[in-house]
XYZ file of N, CA, C and O in Angstrom:
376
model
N -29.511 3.454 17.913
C -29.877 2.970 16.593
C -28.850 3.500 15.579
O -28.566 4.681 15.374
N -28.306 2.323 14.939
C -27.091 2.824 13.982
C -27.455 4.199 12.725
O -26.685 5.070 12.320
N -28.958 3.941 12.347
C -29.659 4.235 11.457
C -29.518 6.156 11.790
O -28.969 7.068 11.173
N -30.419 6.083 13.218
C -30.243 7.418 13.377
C -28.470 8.290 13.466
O -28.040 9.282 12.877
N -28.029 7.646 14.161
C -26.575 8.256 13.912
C -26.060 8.495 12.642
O -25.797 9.648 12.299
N -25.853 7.368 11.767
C -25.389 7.754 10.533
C -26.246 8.893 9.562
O -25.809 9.546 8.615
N -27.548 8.885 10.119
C -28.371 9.973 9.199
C -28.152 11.459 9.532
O -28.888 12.444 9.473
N -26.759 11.247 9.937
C -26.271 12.981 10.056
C -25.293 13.022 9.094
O -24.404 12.170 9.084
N -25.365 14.286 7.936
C -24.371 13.706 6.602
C -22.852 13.858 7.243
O -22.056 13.344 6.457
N -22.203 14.379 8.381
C -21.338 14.550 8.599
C -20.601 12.791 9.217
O -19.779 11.923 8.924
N -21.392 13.081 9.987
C -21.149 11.653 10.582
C -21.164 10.150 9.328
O -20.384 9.202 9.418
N -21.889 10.252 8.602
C -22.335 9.799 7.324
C -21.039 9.720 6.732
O -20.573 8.590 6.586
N -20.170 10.994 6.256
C -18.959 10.770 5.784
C -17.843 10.260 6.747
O -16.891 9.840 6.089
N -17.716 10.194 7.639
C -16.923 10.031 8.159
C -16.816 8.791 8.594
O -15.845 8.367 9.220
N -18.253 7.855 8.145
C -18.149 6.909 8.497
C -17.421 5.942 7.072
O -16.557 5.066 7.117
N -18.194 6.539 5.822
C -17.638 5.743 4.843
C -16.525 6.247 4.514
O -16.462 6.031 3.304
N -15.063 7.099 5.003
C -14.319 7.172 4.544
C -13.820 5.875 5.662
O -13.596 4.857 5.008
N -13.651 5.720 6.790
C -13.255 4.916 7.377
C -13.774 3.545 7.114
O -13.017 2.623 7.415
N -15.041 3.227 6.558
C -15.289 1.816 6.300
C -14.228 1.818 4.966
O -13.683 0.718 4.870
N -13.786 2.811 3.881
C -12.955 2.533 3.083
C -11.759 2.177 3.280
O -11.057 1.297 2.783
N -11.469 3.540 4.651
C -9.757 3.049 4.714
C -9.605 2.162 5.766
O -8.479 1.744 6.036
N -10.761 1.747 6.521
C -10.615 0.813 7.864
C -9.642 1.288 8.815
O -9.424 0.605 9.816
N -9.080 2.283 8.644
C -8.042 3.056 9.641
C -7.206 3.784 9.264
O -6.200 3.245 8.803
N -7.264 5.367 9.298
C -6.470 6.402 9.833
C -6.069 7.060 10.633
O -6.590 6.840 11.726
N -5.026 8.145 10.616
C -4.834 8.931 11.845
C -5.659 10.250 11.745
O -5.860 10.778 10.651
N -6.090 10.722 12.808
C -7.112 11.674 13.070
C -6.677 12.466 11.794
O -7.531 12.787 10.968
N -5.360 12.785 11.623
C -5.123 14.366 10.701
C -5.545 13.614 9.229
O -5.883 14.461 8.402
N -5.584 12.658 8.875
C -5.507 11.964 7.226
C -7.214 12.429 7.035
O -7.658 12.941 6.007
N -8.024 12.119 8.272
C -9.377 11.474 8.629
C -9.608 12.869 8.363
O -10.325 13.114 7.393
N -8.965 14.217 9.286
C -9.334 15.885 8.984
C -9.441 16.393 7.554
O -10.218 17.213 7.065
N -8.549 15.754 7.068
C -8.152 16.514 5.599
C -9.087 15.664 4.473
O -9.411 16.152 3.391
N -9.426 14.439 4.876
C -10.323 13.625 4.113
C -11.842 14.107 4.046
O -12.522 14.370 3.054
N -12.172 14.145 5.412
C -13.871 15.165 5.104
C -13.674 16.645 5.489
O -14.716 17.299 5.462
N -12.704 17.224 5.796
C -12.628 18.965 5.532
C -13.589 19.189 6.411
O -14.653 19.640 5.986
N -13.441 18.949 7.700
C -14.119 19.909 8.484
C -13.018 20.317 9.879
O -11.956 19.723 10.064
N -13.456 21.268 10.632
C -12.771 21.776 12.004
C -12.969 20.399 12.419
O -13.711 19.434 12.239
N -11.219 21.050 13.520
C -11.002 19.408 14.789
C -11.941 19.099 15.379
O -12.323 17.934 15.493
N -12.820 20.673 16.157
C -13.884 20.258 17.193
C -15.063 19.488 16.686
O -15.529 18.717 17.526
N -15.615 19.500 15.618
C -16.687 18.885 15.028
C -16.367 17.646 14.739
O -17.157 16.720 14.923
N -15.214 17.494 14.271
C -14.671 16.080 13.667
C -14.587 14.923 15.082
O -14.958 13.749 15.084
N -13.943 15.750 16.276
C -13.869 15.019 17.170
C -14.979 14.969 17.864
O -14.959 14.023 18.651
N -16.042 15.660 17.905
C -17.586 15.708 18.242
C -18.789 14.450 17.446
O -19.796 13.979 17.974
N -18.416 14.256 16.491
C -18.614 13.207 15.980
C -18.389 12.061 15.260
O -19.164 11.384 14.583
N -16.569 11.869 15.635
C -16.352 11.116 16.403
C -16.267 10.116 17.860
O -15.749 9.022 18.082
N -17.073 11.117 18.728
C -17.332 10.523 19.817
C -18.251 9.833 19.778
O -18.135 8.648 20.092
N -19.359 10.325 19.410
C -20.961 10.023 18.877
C -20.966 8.577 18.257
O -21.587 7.606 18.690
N -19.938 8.647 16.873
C -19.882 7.492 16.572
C -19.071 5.959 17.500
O -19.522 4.816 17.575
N -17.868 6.479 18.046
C -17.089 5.456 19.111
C -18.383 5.284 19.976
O -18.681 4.093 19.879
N -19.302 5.934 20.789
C -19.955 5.918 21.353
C -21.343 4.714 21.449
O -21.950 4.053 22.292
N -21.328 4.974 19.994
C -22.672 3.566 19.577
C -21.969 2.797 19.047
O -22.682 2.097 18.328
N -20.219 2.296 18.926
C -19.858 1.208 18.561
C -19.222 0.740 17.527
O -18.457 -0.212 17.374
N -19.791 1.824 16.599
C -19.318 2.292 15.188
C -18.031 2.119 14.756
O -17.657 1.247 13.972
N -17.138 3.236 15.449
C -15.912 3.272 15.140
C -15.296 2.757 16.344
O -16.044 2.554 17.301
N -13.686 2.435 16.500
C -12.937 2.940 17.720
C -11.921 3.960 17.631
O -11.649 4.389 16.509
N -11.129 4.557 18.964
C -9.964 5.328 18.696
C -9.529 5.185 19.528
O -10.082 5.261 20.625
N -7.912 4.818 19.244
C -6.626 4.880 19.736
C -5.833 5.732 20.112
O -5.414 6.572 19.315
N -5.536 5.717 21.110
C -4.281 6.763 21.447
C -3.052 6.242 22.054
O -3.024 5.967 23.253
N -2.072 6.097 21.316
C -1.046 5.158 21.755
C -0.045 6.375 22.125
O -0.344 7.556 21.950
N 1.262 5.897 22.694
C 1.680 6.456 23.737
C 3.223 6.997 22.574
O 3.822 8.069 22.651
N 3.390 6.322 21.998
C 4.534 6.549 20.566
C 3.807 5.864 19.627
O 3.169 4.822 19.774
N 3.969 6.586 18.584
C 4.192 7.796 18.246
C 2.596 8.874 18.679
O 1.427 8.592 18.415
N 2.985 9.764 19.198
C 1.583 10.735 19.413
C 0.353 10.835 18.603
O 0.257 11.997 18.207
N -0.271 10.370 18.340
C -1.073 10.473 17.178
C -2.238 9.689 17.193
O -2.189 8.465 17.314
N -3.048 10.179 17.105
C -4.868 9.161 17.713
C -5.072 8.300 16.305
O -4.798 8.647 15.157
N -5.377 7.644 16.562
C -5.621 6.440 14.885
C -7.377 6.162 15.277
O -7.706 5.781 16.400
N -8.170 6.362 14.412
C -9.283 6.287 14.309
C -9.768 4.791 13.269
O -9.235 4.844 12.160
N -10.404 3.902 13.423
C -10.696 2.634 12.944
C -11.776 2.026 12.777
O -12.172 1.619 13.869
N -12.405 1.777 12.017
C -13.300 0.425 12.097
C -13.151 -0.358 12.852
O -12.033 -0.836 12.662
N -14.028 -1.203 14.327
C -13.609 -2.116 14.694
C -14.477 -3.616 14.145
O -15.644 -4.005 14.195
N -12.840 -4.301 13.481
C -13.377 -5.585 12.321
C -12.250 -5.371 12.627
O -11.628 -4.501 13.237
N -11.903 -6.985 11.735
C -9.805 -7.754 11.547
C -9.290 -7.102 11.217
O -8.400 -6.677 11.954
N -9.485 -6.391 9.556
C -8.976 -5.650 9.278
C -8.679 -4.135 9.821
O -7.664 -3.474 9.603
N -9.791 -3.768 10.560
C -9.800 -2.575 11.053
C -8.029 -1.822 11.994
O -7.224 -0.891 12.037
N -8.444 -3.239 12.585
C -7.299 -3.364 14.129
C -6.299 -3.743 13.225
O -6.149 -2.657 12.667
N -5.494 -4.509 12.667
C -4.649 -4.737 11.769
C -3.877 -3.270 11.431
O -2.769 -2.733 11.435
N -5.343 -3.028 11.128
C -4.393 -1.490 10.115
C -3.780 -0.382 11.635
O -2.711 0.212 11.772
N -4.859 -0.467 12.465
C -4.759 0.673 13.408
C -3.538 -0.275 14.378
O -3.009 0.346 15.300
N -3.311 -1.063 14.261
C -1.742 -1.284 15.172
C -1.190 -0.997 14.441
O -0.628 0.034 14.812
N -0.809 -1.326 13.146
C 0.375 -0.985 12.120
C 0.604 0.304 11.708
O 1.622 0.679 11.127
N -0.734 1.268 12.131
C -0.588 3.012 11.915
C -0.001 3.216 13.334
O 0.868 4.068 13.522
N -0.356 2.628 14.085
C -0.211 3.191 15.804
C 1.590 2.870 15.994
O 2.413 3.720 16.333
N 1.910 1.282 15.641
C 3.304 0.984 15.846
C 3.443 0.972 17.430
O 4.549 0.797 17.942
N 2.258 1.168 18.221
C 2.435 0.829 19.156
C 1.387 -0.124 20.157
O 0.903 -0.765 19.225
N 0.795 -0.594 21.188
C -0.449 -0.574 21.467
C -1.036 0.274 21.603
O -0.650 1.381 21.980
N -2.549 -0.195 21.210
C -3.719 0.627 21.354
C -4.797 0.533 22.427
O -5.877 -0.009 22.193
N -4.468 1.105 23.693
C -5.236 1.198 25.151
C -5.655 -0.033 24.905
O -6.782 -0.490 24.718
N -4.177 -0.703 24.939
C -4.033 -2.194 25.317
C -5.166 -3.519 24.043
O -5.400 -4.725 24.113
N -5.495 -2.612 23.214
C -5.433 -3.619 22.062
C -4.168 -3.974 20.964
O -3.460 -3.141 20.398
N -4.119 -5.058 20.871
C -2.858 -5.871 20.732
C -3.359 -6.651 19.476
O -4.455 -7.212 19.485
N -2.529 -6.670 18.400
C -2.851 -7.258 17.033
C -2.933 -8.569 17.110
O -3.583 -9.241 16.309
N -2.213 -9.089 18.181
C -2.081 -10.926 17.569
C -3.213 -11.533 18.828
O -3.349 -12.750 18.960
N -3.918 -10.635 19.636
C -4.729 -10.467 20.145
C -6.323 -11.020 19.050
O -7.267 -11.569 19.619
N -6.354 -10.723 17.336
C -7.533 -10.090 16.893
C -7.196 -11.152 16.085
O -8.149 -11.613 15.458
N -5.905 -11.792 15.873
C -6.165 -12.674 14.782
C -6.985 -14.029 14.461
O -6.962 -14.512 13.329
C-alpha cells in the first residue's frame, strides 16, 4: 500500500524531492534530505521495492541515478546516467 510506505516522514521526503526533480544522482538526493547513506539507501529500497521509485546503476559514469518511473522520470535519468540504465534505454520510453 503506497499510503503506508510514504507515511514514514523520511521516506515521505524523499519521495517529494524526487517527484520534484524526477531524477537525481544518489549524492544530489544525500545532500537534498540530509540524512546517512545507510538510511537513505534503506529507504530507498523500500520505496524501488513497492514501485515508487527506480534506480540505476550504469556502468559510466559510476554513479547510481535515482528516478521517478514516468517519461519524464527516465528522460532525465538517461541524460544524468549518459549511459544505459540496467538496460533501460530512452528512445525505448518515448
Amino acid at each position: 500500500n503506497y499510503e503506508e510506505v510514504l507515511n514514514h516522514p523520511a521516506r515521505r521526503a524523499i519521495f517529494e524531492k524526487l517527484s520534484e526533480a524526477k531524477a537525481m544522482t544518489f549524492s544530489e538526493l544525500l545532500k537534498a534530505v540530509n540524512m546517512p547513506k545507510a538510511v537513505l539507501s534503506w529507504h530507498l529500497y523500500i520505496l524501488e521495492r513497492h514501485g515508487l521509485i527506480k534506480v540505476c546503476r550504469p556502468v559510466k559514469p559510476r554513479r547510481v541515478i535515482v528516478f521517478i518511473p514516468d517519461s519524464e522520470g527516465i528522460k532525465k535519468a538517461v541524460k544524468l546516467a549518459g549511459a544505459e540504465c540496467r538496460g533501460l534505454r530512452y528512445d525505448e520510453h518515448l
